[in-house]
Amino acid sequence: MAPHTIRWGIISTGGIATKFSQVSTPHSLRFYSSNRVNHVIYPPSECSSHAQDILVDPSTRDVSDVAHKIAAVGSRSVASAQAFIDKLKAGKAPFDWGAKNGLLDNTKAYGSYEEVYNDPNVDAIYIGTPHTFHHANAKGALLGGKNVLCEKPFTLDMDELDELIAIAKKKKIFLMEAVWTRFHPIAYAVQDVIHSGKLGKVKRFSSEFSKDLDPDNQPYSHRMIDPALGGGSLLDMGPYPSVWAMLVLHHHPLNKSRKPPKLHFSHQTLYPRSNVDLNSRWLLEWEGVSQAMLMTDMSTHGPKESTVYISCEEGDLALEWGPFKPQRFWIIPHPPGAEKSIKVKTEHHYPVSAGGGMAYEADEVARCIRDGKLESERMPWEESRIVQGWFDQVRRAGGGVLANVKGNAGK
């Protein structure tokens, strides 16, 4: 049987400046809008990584039931969209497989997003714009009848997210937040170790994404600095420590209710230059499972071998930096005199397949659309809502420039 092929439309061409005229800026942020969007992604250019990764031979990740091609690209101009397509066509191995096998044949270059929404040859749209634009872009795509994979964070606030979910339900269209880490082999492996009980009960959990982005030497228009782009560490970096807490603790067999955890407290250190958060931290508790301390920081590097650290009764599990695409974890004995059943430190390696690692979530989208699903069981809407709820609470309690900002739901 031939694989089910999804024809993708790509919105925003990561690394290329994006005009504010493409989308509506939240009203309360318009005062802060800069003339230019410096759309630099960390990890590097999620938009171009997604487009590249779906051009990799799917057999390299043992996939034969679904396939991908790029039907259209929307950017600020036809010229910039075509330049993006040309760059994809000139890609080197393993990204050259798609061009050689027709995945870029007849790809349309559009100078607006609306043309991609309206293209009858597009099945699903990948949205890689800055986060304050996710709602407007995803709403436009859904109203155009297109399935949507939207980069994290899904939206600026819960009202925006709930509106998107309501549209997807009404129009019976697939919608998913692009938390790519959930679909990596290592994510399943870590869950298997913790949920199997091999290490005993989880006693303490910590997860962080810290990276020295040298904010003082970035232009104000940088998306991590500019409030109009949802700047600060929380919204941009927060999905990564959050995904590990969700996978390990929220999915834990002891979490019978699957209710949102209690957020005990949070703190934000503000960056004086633009009053966005330099770092954020918040403490959660899943009753009967464990507490979890989560942190983001754009001013300093995080620990190389413990970006996630899970302390358990019999031993500990430590995950390497960075939390977006770790390749290794270690099972570690307790200190001398406190050892339990784990006596020797062991290393466990789970690399992603050829490419950058984003094709796994694209495969999930293809399978869900093929099977008529509106949401992914691995990345369901309610779990996006839980994490969005944390971000809303931390942001509002932090006292920064974004504390009381509301998105564009209903507009």
Tab-separated table of N, CA and C in Angstrom, residues 53-194:
chain	number	residue	atom	x	y	z
A	53	ASP	N	13.652	18.628	7.270
A	53	ASP	CA	13.507	17.281	7.815
A	53	ASP	C	12.462	16.454	7.080
A	54	ILE	N	11.411	17.081	6.578
A	54	ILE	CA	10.412	16.290	5.861
A	54	ILE	C	10.872	15.939	4.449
A	55	LEU	N	12.068	16.408	4.081
A	55	LEU	CA	12.666	16.021	2.807
A	55	LEU	C	13.628	14.852	2.954
A	56	VAL	N	13.857	14.415	4.183
A	56	VAL	CA	14.754	13.281	4.433
A	56	VAL	C	14.029	11.978	4.123
A	57	ASP	N	14.739	11.022	3.578
A	57	ASP	CA	14.185	9.706	3.258
A	57	ASP	C	13.542	9.115	4.520
A	58	PRO	N	12.232	8.875	4.532
A	58	PRO	CA	11.582	8.360	5.743
A	58	PRO	C	12.057	6.979	6.164
A	59	SER	N	12.643	6.229	5.239
A	59	SER	CA	13.135	4.900	5.611
A	59	SER	C	14.294	4.989	6.604
A	60	THR	N	14.962	6.158	6.679
A	60	THR	CA	16.064	6.316	7.624
A	60	THR	C	15.561	6.332	9.069
A	61	ARG	N	14.266	6.551	9.257
A	61	ARG	CA	13.663	6.472	10.596
A	61	ARG	C	12.616	5.346	10.643
A	62	ASP	N	12.767	4.388	9.722
A	62	ASP	CA	11.909	3.197	9.685
A	62	ASP	C	10.438	3.541	9.496
A	63	VAL	N	10.173	4.523	8.649
A	63	VAL	CA	8.795	4.926	8.363
A	63	VAL	C	8.464	4.591	6.916
A	64	SER	N	7.349	3.919	6.714
A	64	SER	CA	6.923	3.579	5.359
A	64	SER	C	5.434	3.830	5.132
A	65	ASP	N	4.695	4.137	6.201
A	65	ASP	CA	3.242	4.287	6.080
A	65	ASP	C	2.800	5.702	5.741
A	66	VAL	N	3.664	6.705	6.000
A	66	VAL	CA	3.328	8.089	5.677
A	66	VAL	C	4.499	8.744	4.950
A	67	ALA	N	4.190	9.814	4.235
A	67	ALA	CA	5.215	10.538	3.477
A	67	ALA	C	4.822	12.014	3.423
A	68	HIS	N	5.763	12.836	2.953
A	68	HIS	CA	5.561	14.279	2.949
A	68	HIS	C	6.068	14.889	1.649
A	69	LYS	N	5.464	16.006	1.287
A	69	LYS	CA	6.025	16.856	0.240
A	69	LYS	C	5.660	18.296	0.570
A	70	ILE	N	6.397	19.221	-0.008
A	70	ILE	CA	6.133	20.643	0.249
A	70	ILE	C	5.420	21.216	-0.961
A	71	ALA	N	4.162	21.601	-0.757
A	71	ALA	CA	3.341	22.096	-1.860
A	71	ALA	C	3.425	23.602	-2.014
A	72	ALA	N	3.660	24.328	-0.889
A	72	ALA	CA	3.643	25.787	-0.965
A	72	ALA	C	4.450	26.381	0.176
A	73	VAL	N	4.997	27.556	-0.076
A	73	VAL	CA	5.735	28.322	0.928
A	73	VAL	C	5.222	29.756	0.890
A	74	GLY	N	4.869	30.294	2.050
A	74	GLY	CA	4.425	31.677	2.139
A	74	GLY	C	5.416	32.514	2.920
A	75	SER	N	5.755	33.685	2.410
A	75	SER	CA	6.697	34.575	3.093
A	75	SER	C	6.276	36.012	2.837
A	76	ARG	N	7.183	36.955	3.099
A	76	ARG	CA	6.842	38.365	2.963
A	76	ARG	C	6.764	38.801	1.511
A	77	SER	N	7.348	38.008	0.616
A	77	SER	CA	7.314	38.296	-0.813
A	77	SER	C	7.503	36.995	-1.576
A	78	VAL	N	7.109	36.998	-2.829
A	78	VAL	CA	7.327	35.822	-3.667
A	78	VAL	C	8.817	35.528	-3.775
A	79	ALA	N	9.620	36.580	-3.851
A	79	ALA	CA	11.065	36.396	-4.001
A	79	ALA	C	11.661	35.689	-2.787
A	80	SER	N	11.250	36.082	-1.568
A	80	SER	CA	11.814	35.441	-0.390
A	80	SER	C	11.312	34.007	-0.251
A	81	ALA	N	10.058	33.760	-0.625
A	81	ALA	CA	9.540	32.387	-0.604
A	81	ALA	C	10.291	31.520	-1.603
A	82	GLN	N	10.558	32.060	-2.797
A	82	GLN	CA	11.274	31.285	-3.809
A	82	GLN	C	12.720	31.048	-3.392
A	83	ALA	N	13.319	32.029	-2.736
A	83	ALA	CA	14.693	31.841	-2.244
A	83	ALA	C	14.749	30.714	-1.229
A	84	PHE	N	13.730	30.620	-0.400
A	84	PHE	CA	13.647	29.542	0.584
A	84	PHE	C	13.533	28.190	-0.122
A	85	ILE	N	12.684	28.114	-1.132
A	85	ILE	CA	12.518	26.876	-1.897
A	85	ILE	C	13.819	26.496	-2.593
A	86	ASP	N	14.474	27.481	-3.197
A	86	ASP	CA	15.737	27.214	-3.894
A	86	ASP	C	16.803	26.696	-2.938
A	87	LYS	N	16.796	27.240	-1.719
A	87	LYS	CA	17.763	26.777	-0.719
A	87	LYS	C	17.491	25.327	-0.342
A	88	LEU	N	16.222	24.972	-0.232
A	88	LEU	CA	15.872	23.583	0.058
A	88	LEU	C	16.310	22.658	-1.079
A	89	LYS	N	16.120	23.101	-2.301
A	89	LYS	CA	16.502	22.281	-3.456
A	89	LYS	C	18.010	22.058	-3.528
A	90	ALA	N	18.764	23.005	-2.986
A	90	ALA	CA	20.227	22.902	-3.020
A	90	ALA	C	20.794	22.218	-1.785
A	91	GLY	N	19.927	21.661	-0.936
A	91	GLY	CA	20.368	21.054	0.299
A	91	GLY	C	21.295	19.871	0.085
A	92	LYS	N	22.141	19.641	1.060
A	92	LYS	CA	23.070	18.518	1.028
A	92	LYS	C	22.481	17.337	1.795
A	93	ALA	N	23.117	16.184	1.657
A	93	ALA	CA	22.653	14.975	2.329
A	93	ALA	C	22.564	15.213	3.842
A	94	PRO	N	21.524	14.700	4.518
A	94	PRO	CA	20.468	13.825	3.984
A	94	PRO	C	19.261	14.571	3.445
A	95	PHE	N	19.350	15.921	3.375
A	95	PHE	CA	18.196	16.721	2.989
A	95	PHE	C	17.984	16.800	1.485
A	96	ASP	N	18.921	16.265	0.709
A	96	ASP	CA	18.789	16.321	-0.746
A	96	ASP	C	17.883	15.229	-1.294
A	97	TRP	N	17.539	14.253	-0.465
A	97	TRP	CA	16.723	13.128	-0.933
A	97	TRP	C	15.380	13.614	-1.472
A	98	GLY	N	14.763	14.570	-0.780
A	98	GLY	CA	13.454	15.053	-1.190
A	98	GLY	C	13.455	15.697	-2.564
A	99	ALA	N	14.440	16.558	-2.809
A	99	ALA	CA	14.513	17.207	-4.117
A	99	ALA	C	14.730	16.187	-5.233
A	100	LYS	N	15.542	15.188	-4.957
A	100	LYS	CA	15.826	14.160	-5.965
A	100	LYS	C	14.626	13.257	-6.239
A	101	ASN	N	13.703	13.222	-5.287
A	101	ASN	CA	12.569	12.313	-5.414
A	101	ASN	C	11.229	13.032	-5.552
A	102	GLY	N	11.272	14.282	-5.999
A	102	GLY	CA	10.055	14.978	-6.391
A	102	GLY	C	9.282	15.670	-5.284
A	103	LEU	N	9.830	15.753	-4.076
A	103	LEU	CA	9.083	16.346	-2.969
A	103	LEU	C	9.005	17.865	-3.051
A	104	LEU	N	9.810	18.450	-3.948
A	104	LEU	CA	9.764	19.900	-4.169
A	104	LEU	C	9.307	20.246	-5.575
A	105	ASP	N	8.844	19.255	-6.316
A	105	ASP	CA	8.338	19.524	-7.667
A	105	ASP	C	7.075	20.373	-7.585
A	106	ASN	N	7.050	21.451	-8.345
A	106	ASN	CA	5.869	22.322	-8.452
A	106	ASN	C	5.507	23.015	-7.132
A	107	THR	N	6.471	23.162	-6.215
A	107	THR	CA	6.208	23.894	-4.976
A	107	THR	C	5.944	25.359	-5.303
A	108	LYS	N	4.826	25.884	-4.828
A	108	LYS	CA	4.432	27.258	-5.118
A	108	LYS	C	5.066	28.230	-4.128
A	109	ALA	N	5.558	29.347	-4.649
A	109	ALA	CA	6.081	30.424	-3.820
A	109	ALA	C	5.046	31.543	-3.754
A	110	TYR	N	4.627	31.887	-2.539
A	110	TYR	CA	3.609	32.918	-2.364
A	110	TYR	C	4.164	34.081	-1.557
A	111	GLY	N	3.683	35.278	-1.870
A	111	GLY	CA	4.095	36.477	-1.164
A	111	GLY	C	3.164	36.860	-0.036
A	112	SER	N	2.266	35.959	0.340
A	112	SER	CA	1.382	36.187	1.487
A	112	SER	C	1.024	34.851	2.104
A	113	TYR	N	0.598	34.886	3.342
A	113	TYR	CA	0.168	33.660	4.006
A	113	TYR	C	-1.210	33.223	3.521
A	114	GLU	N	-2.074	34.205	3.226
A	114	GLU	CA	-3.433	33.886	2.810
A	114	GLU	C	-3.465	33.010	1.556
A	115	GLU	N	-2.519	33.208	0.669
A	115	GLU	CA	-2.480	32.381	-0.540
A	115	GLU	C	-2.176	30.921	-0.218
A	116	VAL	N	-1.391	30.709	0.827
A	116	VAL	CA	-1.128	29.330	1.257
A	116	VAL	C	-2.381	28.740	1.889
A	117	TYR	N	-3.074	29.531	2.721
A	117	TYR	CA	-4.309	29.056	3.340
A	117	TYR	C	-5.327	28.624	2.274
A	118	ASN	N	-5.329	29.319	1.147
A	118	ASN	CA	-6.349	29.085	0.123
A	118	ASN	C	-5.921	28.123	-0.974
A	119	ASP	N	-4.703	27.610	-0.907
A	119	ASP	CA	-4.209	26.710	-1.956
A	119	ASP	C	-4.868	25.331	-1.798
A	120	PRO	N	-5.627	24.867	-2.798
A	120	PRO	CA	-6.309	23.570	-2.680
A	120	PRO	C	-5.353	22.385	-2.678
A	121	ASN	N	-4.094	22.616	-3.036
A	121	ASN	CA	-3.111	21.534	-3.056
A	121	ASN	C	-2.355	21.399	-1.732
A	122	VAL	N	-2.756	22.171	-0.722
A	122	VAL	CA	-2.129	22.104	0.600
A	122	VAL	C	-3.061	21.369	1.561
A	123	ASP	N	-2.539	20.341	2.223
A	123	ASP	CA	-3.315	19.582	3.213
A	123	ASP	C	-3.120	20.104	4.628
A	124	ALA	N	-1.890	20.474	4.956
A	124	ALA	CA	-1.561	20.897	6.322
A	124	ALA	C	-0.580	22.053	6.266
A	125	ILE	N	-0.687	22.933	7.250
A	125	ILE	CA	0.177	24.112	7.291
A	125	ILE	C	1.031	24.062	8.554
A	126	TYR	N	2.325	24.261	8.355
A	126	TYR	CA	3.269	24.383	9.461
A	126	TYR	C	3.509	25.870	9.705
A	127	ILE	N	3.309	26.298	10.959
A	127	ILE	CA	3.439	27.709	11.328
A	127	ILE	C	4.696	27.894	12.154
A	128	GLY	N	5.642	28.662	11.622
A	128	GLY	CA	6.914	28.899	12.296
A	128	GLY	C	7.186	30.361	12.551
A	129	THR	N	6.128	31.162	12.665
A	129	THR	CA	6.286	32.594	12.931
A	129	THR	C	6.578	32.833	14.416
A	130	PRO	N	6.989	34.065	14.807
A	130	PRO	CA	7.160	34.373	16.233
A	130	PRO	C	5.875	34.123	17.018
A	131	HIS	N	6.011	33.812	18.315
A	131	HIS	CA	4.850	33.302	19.051
A	131	HIS	C	3.678	34.260	19.166
A	132	THR	N	3.906	35.566	19.195
A	132	THR	CA	2.769	36.481	19.302
A	132	THR	C	1.908	36.472	18.047
A	133	PHE	N	2.376	35.806	16.990
A	133	PHE	CA	1.619	35.730	15.746
A	133	PHE	C	0.971	34.362	15.533
A	134	HIS	N	1.256	33.417	16.419
A	134	HIS	CA	0.751	32.056	16.217
A	134	HIS	C	-0.768	32.013	16.113
A	135	HIS	N	-1.444	32.729	16.999
A	135	HIS	CA	-2.901	32.683	17.012
A	135	HIS	C	-3.476	33.165	15.681
A	136	ALA	N	-3.023	34.329	15.222
A	136	ALA	CA	-3.560	34.881	13.970
A	136	ALA	C	-3.283	33.955	12.797
A	137	ASN	N	-2.073	33.415	12.733
A	137	ASN	CA	-1.721	32.544	11.617
A	137	ASN	C	-2.466	31.217	11.666
A	138	ALA	N	-2.538	30.616	12.865
A	138	ALA	CA	-3.253	29.346	12.992
A	138	ALA	C	-4.746	29.535	12.735
A	139	LYS	N	-5.296	30.629	13.212
A	139	LYS	CA	-6.715	30.898	12.977
A	139	LYS	C	-6.993	31.057	11.489
A	140	GLY	N	-6.115	31.796	10.808
A	140	GLY	CA	-6.297	31.963	9.371
A	140	GLY	C	-6.238	30.642	8.629
A	141	ALA	N	-5.302	29.789	9.017
A	141	ALA	CA	-5.166	28.488	8.368
A	141	ALA	C	-6.376	27.603	8.644
A	142	LEU	N	-6.843	27.576	9.890
A	142	LEU	CA	-8.013	26.760	10.239
A	142	LEU	C	-9.259	27.248	9.515
A	143	LEU	N	-9.454	28.553	9.475
A	143	LEU	CA	-10.616	29.092	8.775
A	143	LEU	C	-10.538	28.830	7.272
A	144	GLY	N	-9.305	28.648	6.777
A	144	GLY	CA	-9.123	28.273	5.376
A	144	GLY	C	-9.304	26.783	5.132
A	145	GLY	N	-9.640	26.047	6.204
A	145	GLY	CA	-9.893	24.619	6.059
A	145	GLY	C	-8.662	23.754	6.087
A	146	LYS	N	-7.562	24.283	6.608
A	146	LYS	CA	-6.303	23.538	6.593
A	146	LYS	C	-5.985	22.954	7.978
A	147	ASN	N	-5.455	21.739	7.976
A	147	ASN	CA	-4.904	21.151	9.194
A	147	ASN	C	-3.684	21.966	9.606
A	148	VAL	N	-3.411	22.027	10.922
A	148	VAL	CA	-2.376	22.943	11.417
A	148	VAL	C	-1.429	22.249	12.391
A	149	LEU	N	-0.136	22.457	12.157
A	149	LEU	CA	0.926	22.149	13.110
A	149	LEU	C	1.568	23.486	13.449
A	150	CYS	N	1.406	23.939	14.704
A	150	CYS	CA	1.838	25.278	15.100
A	150	CYS	C	2.969	25.191	16.111
A	151	GLU	N	4.025	25.943	15.862
A	151	GLU	CA	5.176	25.926	16.759
A	151	GLU	C	4.794	26.355	18.171
A	152	LYS	N	5.591	25.890	19.108
A	152	LYS	CA	5.448	26.248	20.506
A	152	LYS	C	6.071	27.620	20.767
A	153	PRO	N	5.619	28.365	21.801
A	153	PRO	CA	4.408	28.091	22.545
A	153	PRO	C	3.195	28.277	21.651
A	154	PHE	N	2.178	27.477	21.863
A	154	PHE	CA	1.034	27.459	20.957
A	154	PHE	C	0.491	28.858	20.716
A	155	THR	N	0.259	29.606	21.813
A	155	THR	CA	-0.326	30.940	21.720
A	155	THR	C	0.231	31.824	22.835
A	156	LEU	N	-0.198	33.066	22.845
A	156	LEU	CA	0.227	33.991	23.898
A	156	LEU	C	-0.488	33.697	25.211
A	157	ASP	N	-1.777	33.348	25.125
A	157	ASP	CA	-2.525	33.070	26.354
A	157	ASP	C	-3.585	32.008	26.106
A	158	MET	N	-4.254	31.609	27.190
A	158	MET	CA	-5.222	30.524	27.127
A	158	MET	C	-6.425	30.866	26.259
A	159	ASP	N	-6.884	32.108	26.294
A	159	ASP	CA	-8.045	32.484	25.484
A	159	ASP	C	-7.767	32.262	24.000
A	160	GLU	N	-6.567	32.628	23.561
A	160	GLU	CA	-6.221	32.388	22.157
A	160	GLU	C	-6.230	30.891	21.843
A	161	LEU	N	-5.650	30.091	22.730
A	161	LEU	CA	-5.591	28.654	22.492
A	161	LEU	C	-6.983	28.050	22.458
A	162	ASP	N	-7.837	28.443	23.393
A	162	ASP	CA	-9.189	27.894	23.421
A	162	ASP	C	-9.970	28.264	22.168
A	163	GLU	N	-9.727	29.451	21.643
A	163	GLU	CA	-10.417	29.824	20.402
A	163	GLU	C	-9.970	28.933	19.244
A	164	LEU	N	-8.674	28.649	19.146
A	164	LEU	CA	-8.188	27.772	18.078
A	164	LEU	C	-8.782	26.371	18.204
A	165	ILE	N	-8.827	25.861	19.427
A	165	ILE	CA	-9.388	24.523	19.641
A	165	ILE	C	-10.860	24.498	19.257
A	166	ALA	N	-11.585	25.549	19.607
A	166	ALA	CA	-13.009	25.617	19.263
A	166	ALA	C	-13.211	25.617	17.748
A	167	ILE	N	-12.370	26.336	17.030
A	167	ILE	CA	-12.479	26.368	15.563
A	167	ILE	C	-12.174	24.991	14.991
A	168	ALA	N	-11.109	24.355	15.496
A	168	ALA	CA	-10.739	23.017	15.007
A	168	ALA	C	-11.870	22.022	15.237
A	169	LYS	N	-12.492	22.079	16.410
A	169	LYS	CA	-13.614	21.193	16.701
A	169	LYS	C	-14.787	21.460	15.752
A	170	LYS	N	-15.133	22.725	15.584
A	170	LYS	CA	-16.285	23.089	14.760
A	170	LYS	C	-16.089	22.683	13.306
A	171	LYS	N	-14.876	22.897	12.802
A	171	LYS	CA	-14.610	22.621	11.394
A	171	LYS	C	-14.080	21.199	11.177
A	172	LYS	N	-13.887	20.467	12.306
A	172	LYS	CA	-13.388	19.086	12.237
A	172	LYS	C	-12.058	19.015	11.485
A	173	ILE	N	-11.108	19.836	11.993
A	173	ILE	CA	-9.787	19.964	11.390
A	173	ILE	C	-8.728	19.619	12.432
A	174	PHE	N	-7.685	18.949	12.000
A	174	PHE	CA	-6.603	18.569	12.899
A	174	PHE	C	-5.789	19.787	13.324
A	175	LEU	N	-5.415	19.818	14.605
A	175	LEU	CA	-4.625	20.908	15.170
A	175	LEU	C	-3.685	20.328	16.210
A	176	MET	N	-2.406	20.717	16.155
A	176	MET	CA	-1.436	20.225	17.135
A	176	MET	C	-0.327	21.242	17.368
A	177	GLU	N	0.102	21.341	18.626
A	177	GLU	CA	1.277	22.135	18.973
A	177	GLU	C	2.526	21.331	18.621
A	178	ALA	N	3.511	21.997	18.047
A	178	ALA	CA	4.709	21.312	17.544
A	178	ALA	C	5.756	21.154	18.639
A	179	VAL	N	5.480	20.277	19.596
A	179	VAL	CA	6.461	19.971	20.637
A	179	VAL	C	7.218	18.731	20.165
A	180	TRP	N	8.195	18.948	19.325
A	180	TRP	CA	8.873	17.867	18.608
A	180	TRP	C	9.531	16.850	19.525
A	181	THR	N	10.002	17.318	20.695
A	181	THR	CA	10.710	16.458	21.636
A	181	THR	C	9.860	15.263	22.067
A	182	ARG	N	8.560	15.429	22.137
A	182	ARG	CA	7.666	14.354	22.572
A	182	ARG	C	7.786	13.096	21.709
A	183	PHE	N	8.206	13.267	20.473
A	183	PHE	CA	8.171	12.164	19.520
A	183	PHE	C	9.542	11.535	19.280
A	184	HIS	N	10.560	12.015	19.986
A	184	HIS	CA	11.897	11.452	19.827
A	184	HIS	C	12.017	10.122	20.558
A	185	PRO	N	12.832	9.204	20.045
A	185	PRO	CA	13.005	7.902	20.708
A	185	PRO	C	13.381	8.019	22.182
A	186	ILE	N	14.203	9.009	22.528
A	186	ILE	CA	14.653	9.132	23.915
A	186	ILE	C	13.505	9.491	24.852
A	187	ALA	N	12.503	10.191	24.349
A	187	ALA	CA	11.374	10.559	25.202
A	187	ALA	C	10.613	9.321	25.658
A	188	TYR	N	10.409	8.386	24.736
A	188	TYR	CA	9.734	7.134	25.088
A	188	TYR	C	10.610	6.310	26.035
A	189	ALA	N	11.927	6.328	25.795
A	189	ALA	CA	12.845	5.531	26.617
A	189	ALA	C	12.879	6.025	28.061
A	190	VAL	N	12.925	7.347	28.251
A	190	VAL	CA	12.928	7.902	29.607
A	190	VAL	C	11.619	7.552	30.321
A	191	GLN	N	10.515	7.690	29.619
A	191	GLN	CA	9.234	7.310	30.219
A	191	GLN	C	9.232	5.838	30.633
A	192	ASP	N	9.755	4.977	29.769
A	192	ASP	CA	9.771	3.545	30.072
A	192	ASP	C	10.545	3.253	31.359
A	193	VAL	N	11.701	3.911	31.506
A	193	VAL	CA	12.519	3.667	32.697
A	193	VAL	C	11.791	4.125	33.960
A	194	ILE	N	11.283	5.345	33.959
A	194	ILE	CA	10.649	5.895	35.162
A	194	ILE	C	9.322	5.205	35.453
